[in-house]
Tab-separated table of C-alpha atoms in Angstrom:
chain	number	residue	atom	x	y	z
A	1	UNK	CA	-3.789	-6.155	12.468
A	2	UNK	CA	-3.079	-3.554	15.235
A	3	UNK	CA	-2.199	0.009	14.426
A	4	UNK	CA	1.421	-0.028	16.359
A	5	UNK	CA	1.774	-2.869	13.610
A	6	UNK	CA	0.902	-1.308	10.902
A	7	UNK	CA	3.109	1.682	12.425
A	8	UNK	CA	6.268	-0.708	12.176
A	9	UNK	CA	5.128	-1.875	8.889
A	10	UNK	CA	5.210	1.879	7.154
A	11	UNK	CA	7.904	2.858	8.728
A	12	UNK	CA	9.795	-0.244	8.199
A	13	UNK	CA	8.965	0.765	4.317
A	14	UNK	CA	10.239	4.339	4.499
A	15	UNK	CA	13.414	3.822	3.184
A	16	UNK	CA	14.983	3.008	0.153
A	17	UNK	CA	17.088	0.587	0.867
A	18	UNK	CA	14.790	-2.045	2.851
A	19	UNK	CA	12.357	-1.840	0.034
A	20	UNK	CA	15.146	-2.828	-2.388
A	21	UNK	CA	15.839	-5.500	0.116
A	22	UNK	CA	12.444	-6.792	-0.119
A	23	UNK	CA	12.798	-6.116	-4.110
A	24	UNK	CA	15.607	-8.378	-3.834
A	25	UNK	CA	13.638	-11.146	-1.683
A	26	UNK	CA	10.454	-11.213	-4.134
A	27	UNK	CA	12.804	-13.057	-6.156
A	28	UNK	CA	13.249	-16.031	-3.528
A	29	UNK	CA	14.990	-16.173	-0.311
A	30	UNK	CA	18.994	-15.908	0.497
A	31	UNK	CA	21.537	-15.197	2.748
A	32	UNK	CA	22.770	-11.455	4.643
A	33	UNK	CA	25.681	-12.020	2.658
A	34	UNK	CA	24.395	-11.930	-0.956
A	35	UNK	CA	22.055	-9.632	-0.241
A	36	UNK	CA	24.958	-7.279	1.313
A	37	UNK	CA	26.729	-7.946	-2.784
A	38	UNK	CA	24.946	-5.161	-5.170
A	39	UNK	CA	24.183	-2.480	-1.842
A	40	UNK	CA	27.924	-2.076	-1.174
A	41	UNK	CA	27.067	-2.085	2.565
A	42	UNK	CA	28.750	-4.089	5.377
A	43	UNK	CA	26.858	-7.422	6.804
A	44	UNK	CA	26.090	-5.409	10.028
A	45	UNK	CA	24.785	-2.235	8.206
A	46	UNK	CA	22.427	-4.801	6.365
A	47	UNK	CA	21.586	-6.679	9.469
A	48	UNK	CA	20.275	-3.457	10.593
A	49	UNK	CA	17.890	-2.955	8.278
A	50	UNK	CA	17.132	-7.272	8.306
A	51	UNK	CA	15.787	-6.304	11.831
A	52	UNK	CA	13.833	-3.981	11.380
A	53	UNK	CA	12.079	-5.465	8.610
A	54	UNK	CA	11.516	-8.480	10.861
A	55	UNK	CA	9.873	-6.714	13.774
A	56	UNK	CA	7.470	-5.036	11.121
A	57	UNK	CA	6.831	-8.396	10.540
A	58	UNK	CA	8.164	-8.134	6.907
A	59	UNK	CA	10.689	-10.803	6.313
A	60	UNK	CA	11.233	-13.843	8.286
A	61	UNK	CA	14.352	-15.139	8.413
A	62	UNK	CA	15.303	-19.464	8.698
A	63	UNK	CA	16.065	-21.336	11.251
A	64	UNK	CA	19.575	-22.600	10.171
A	65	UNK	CA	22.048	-20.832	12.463
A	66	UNK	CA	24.888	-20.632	9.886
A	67	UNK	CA	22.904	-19.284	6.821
A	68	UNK	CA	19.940	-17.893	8.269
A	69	UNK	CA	17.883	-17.532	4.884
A	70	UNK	CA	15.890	-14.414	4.412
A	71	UNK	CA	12.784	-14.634	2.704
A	72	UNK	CA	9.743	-12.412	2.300
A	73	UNK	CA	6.832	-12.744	4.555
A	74	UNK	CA	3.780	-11.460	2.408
A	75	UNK	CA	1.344	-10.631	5.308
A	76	UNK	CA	2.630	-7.286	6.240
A	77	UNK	CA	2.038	-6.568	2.774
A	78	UNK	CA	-1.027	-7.956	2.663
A	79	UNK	CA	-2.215	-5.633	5.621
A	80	UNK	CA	-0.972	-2.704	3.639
A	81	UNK	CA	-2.995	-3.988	0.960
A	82	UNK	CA	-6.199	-4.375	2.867
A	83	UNK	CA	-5.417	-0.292	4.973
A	84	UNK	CA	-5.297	0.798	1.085
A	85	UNK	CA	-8.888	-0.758	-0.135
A	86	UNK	CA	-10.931	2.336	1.553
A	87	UNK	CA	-8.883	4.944	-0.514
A	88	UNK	CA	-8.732	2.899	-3.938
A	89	UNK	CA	-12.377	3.432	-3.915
A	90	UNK	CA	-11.791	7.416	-4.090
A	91	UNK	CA	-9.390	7.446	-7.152
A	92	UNK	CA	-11.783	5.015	-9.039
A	93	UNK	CA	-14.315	7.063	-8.584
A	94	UNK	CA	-12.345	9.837	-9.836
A	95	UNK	CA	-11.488	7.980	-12.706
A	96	UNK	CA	-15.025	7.345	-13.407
A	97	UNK	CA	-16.296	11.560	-12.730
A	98	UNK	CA	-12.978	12.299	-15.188
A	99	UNK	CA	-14.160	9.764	-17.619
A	100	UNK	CA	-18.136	11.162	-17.576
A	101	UNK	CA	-16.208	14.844	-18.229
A	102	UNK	CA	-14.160	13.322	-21.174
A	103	UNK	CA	-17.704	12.320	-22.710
A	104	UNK	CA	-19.293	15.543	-21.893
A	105	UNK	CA	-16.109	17.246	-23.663
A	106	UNK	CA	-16.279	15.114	-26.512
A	107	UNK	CA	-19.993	15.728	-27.109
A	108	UNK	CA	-19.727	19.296	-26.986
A	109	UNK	CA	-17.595	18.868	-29.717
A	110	UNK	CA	-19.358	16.937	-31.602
A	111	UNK	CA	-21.943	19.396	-31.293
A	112	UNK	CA	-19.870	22.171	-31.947
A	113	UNK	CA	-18.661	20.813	-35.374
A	114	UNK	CA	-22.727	20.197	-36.273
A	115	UNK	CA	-22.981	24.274	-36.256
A	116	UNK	CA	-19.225	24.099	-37.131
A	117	UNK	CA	-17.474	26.801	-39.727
A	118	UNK	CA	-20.538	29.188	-40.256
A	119	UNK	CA	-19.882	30.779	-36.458
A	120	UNK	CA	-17.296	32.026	-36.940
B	1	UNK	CA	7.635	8.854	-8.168
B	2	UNK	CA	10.761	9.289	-7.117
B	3	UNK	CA	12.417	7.053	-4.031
B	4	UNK	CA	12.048	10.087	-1.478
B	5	UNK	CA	8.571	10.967	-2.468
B	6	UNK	CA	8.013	7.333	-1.158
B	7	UNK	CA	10.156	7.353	1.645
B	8	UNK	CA	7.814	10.963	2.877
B	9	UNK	CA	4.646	8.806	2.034
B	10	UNK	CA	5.440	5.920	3.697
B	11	UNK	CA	7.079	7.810	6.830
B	12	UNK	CA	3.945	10.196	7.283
B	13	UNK	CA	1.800	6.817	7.285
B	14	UNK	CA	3.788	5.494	9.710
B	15	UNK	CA	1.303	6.873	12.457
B	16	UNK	CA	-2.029	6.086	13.426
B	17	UNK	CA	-3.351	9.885	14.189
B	18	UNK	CA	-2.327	10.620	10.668
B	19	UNK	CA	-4.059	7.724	9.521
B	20	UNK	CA	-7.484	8.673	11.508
B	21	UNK	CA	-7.299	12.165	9.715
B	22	UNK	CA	-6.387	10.560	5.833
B	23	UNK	CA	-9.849	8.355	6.836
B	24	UNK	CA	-11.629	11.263	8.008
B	25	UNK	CA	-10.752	13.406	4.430
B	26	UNK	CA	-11.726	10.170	2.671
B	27	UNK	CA	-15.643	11.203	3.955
B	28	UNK	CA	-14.916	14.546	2.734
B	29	UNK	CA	-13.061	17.816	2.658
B	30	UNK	CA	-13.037	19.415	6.223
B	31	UNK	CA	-11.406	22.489	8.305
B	32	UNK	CA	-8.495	22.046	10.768
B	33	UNK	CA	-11.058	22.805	13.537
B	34	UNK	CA	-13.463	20.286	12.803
B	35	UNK	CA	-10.482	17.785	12.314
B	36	UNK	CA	-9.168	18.555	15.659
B	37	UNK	CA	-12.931	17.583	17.367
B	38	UNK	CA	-12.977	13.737	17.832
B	39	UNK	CA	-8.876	14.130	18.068
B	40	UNK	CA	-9.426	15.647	21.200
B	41	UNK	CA	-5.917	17.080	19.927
B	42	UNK	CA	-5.166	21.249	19.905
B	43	UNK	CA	-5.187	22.749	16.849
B	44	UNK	CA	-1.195	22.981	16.562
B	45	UNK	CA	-0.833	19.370	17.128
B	46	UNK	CA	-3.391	18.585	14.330
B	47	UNK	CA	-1.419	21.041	12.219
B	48	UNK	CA	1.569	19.574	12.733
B	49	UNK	CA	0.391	16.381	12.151
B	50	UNK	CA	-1.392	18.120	8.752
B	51	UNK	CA	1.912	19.559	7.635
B	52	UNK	CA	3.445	16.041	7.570
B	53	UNK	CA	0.366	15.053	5.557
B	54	UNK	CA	1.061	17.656	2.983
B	55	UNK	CA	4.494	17.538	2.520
B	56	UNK	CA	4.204	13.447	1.671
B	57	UNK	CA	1.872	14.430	-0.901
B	58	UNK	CA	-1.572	13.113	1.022
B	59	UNK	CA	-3.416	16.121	1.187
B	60	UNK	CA	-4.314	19.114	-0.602
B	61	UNK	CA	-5.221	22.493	1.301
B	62	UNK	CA	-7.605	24.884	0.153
B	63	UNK	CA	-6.618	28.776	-0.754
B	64	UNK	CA	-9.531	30.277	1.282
B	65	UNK	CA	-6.928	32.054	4.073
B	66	UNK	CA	-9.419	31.409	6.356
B	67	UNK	CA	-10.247	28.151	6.401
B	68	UNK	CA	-7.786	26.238	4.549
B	69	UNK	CA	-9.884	23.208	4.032
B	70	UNK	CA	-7.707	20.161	3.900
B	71	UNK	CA	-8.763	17.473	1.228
B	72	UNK	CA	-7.418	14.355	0.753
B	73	UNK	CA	-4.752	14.241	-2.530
B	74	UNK	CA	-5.198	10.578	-3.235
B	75	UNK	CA	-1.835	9.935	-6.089
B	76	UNK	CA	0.866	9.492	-3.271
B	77	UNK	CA	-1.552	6.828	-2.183
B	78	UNK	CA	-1.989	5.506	-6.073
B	79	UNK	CA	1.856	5.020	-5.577
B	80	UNK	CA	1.632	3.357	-2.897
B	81	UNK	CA	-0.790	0.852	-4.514
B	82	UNK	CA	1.658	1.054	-7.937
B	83	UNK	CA	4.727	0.068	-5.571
B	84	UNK	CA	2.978	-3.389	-3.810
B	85	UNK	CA	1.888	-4.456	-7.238
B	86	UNK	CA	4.833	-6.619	-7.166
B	87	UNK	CA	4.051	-7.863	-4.248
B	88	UNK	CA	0.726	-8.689	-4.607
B	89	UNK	CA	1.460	-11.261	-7.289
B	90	UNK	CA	3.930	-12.839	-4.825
B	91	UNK	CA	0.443	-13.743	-2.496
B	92	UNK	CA	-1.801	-14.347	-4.899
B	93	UNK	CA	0.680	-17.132	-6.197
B	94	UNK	CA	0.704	-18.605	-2.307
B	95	UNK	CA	-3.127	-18.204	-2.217
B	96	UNK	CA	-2.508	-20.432	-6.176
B	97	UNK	CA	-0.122	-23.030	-4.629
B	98	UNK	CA	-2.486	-23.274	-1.648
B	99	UNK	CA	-5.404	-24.142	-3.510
B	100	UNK	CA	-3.282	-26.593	-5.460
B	101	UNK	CA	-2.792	-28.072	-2.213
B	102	UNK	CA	-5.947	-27.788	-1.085
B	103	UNK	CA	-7.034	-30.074	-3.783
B	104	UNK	CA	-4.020	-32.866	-3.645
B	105	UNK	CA	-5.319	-33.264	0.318
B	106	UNK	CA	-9.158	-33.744	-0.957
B	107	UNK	CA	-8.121	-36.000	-3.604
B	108	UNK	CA	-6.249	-37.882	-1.243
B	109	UNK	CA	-8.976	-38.237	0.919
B	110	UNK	CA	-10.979	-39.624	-1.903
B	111	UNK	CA	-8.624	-42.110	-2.543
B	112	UNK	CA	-8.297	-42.861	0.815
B	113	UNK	CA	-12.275	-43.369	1.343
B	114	UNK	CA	-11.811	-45.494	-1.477
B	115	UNK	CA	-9.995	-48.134	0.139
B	116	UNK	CA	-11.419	-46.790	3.724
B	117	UNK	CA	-12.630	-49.247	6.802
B	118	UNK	CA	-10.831	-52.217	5.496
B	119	UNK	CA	-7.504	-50.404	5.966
B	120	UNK	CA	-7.525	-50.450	9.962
């Protein structure tokens, strides 16, 4: 994926509303006007944010002029997905130094209760 | 996390500079000078670029005045991952339904084979 893509596709996800509209679409596809229902917006206020979630190559919308179905188009996603695998590695390996520390703790302890009341 | 925490995250990823730098911190802490180098960027605009970084949560800078070494802060982009859970199951089902496919088409072929020259 190019990087202006991925540009669109963060940006795209920057606000709350769009990723309540793709919230909504995970559930299956519909029309501008039920998705306008539980946002209280107008049809053109949600069109809006419909395009812009099409040009980041989000949603993709059907090709019957009346209804024109939104439904979600997972790739963008997916992309996100894929930008995210380098830095996943980092916080496992967090998890795993924290994890080594938690041992170390608890065998100091351990130790420490051998010894234990007399120290003090 | 809360939605505008997100919206920050998402928004400060929406750039490929700022992107360069997060995969640049992922190698290791660094100083704003030696993150401006292969930029080919001044300092301020790295800075500016940094401050967006911080205030989304990416990055960490360090106390020493002088240097400030910025390090990469990698939660904001554990939330990220924590957000497209949902999502993910949504392809992994497609990749599912695919390879149910997949395998209706091969036995099909079978079966075609089956009855195979005799046919045309």
């Amino acid at each position: 994926m190019p990087a202006d893509r991925l540009d669109a596709t963060f940006a795209a996800l920057a606000d709350p509303t769009r990723r309540a509209i793709l919230a909504r679409l995970a559930l299956g596809e519909t029309t501008v006007s039920e998705l306008a229902k539980p946002f209280k917006m107008s049809g053109p206020a949600v069109s809006k944010h419909l395009k812009v979630l099409e040009r980041a190559g989000l949603i993709e919308r059907g090709r019957d002029a009346q209804r024109r179905p939104c439904r979600l188009a997972p790739d963008a996603l997916k992309s996100v997905d894929t930008w995210l695998e380098t830095y996943r590695r980092l916080w496992d390996e967090r998890l795993d130094r924290l994890e080594v520390y938690l041992q170390q703790v608890q065998a100091q302890q351990k130790k420490g209760k051998g010894h234990g009341r007399h120290d003090r």
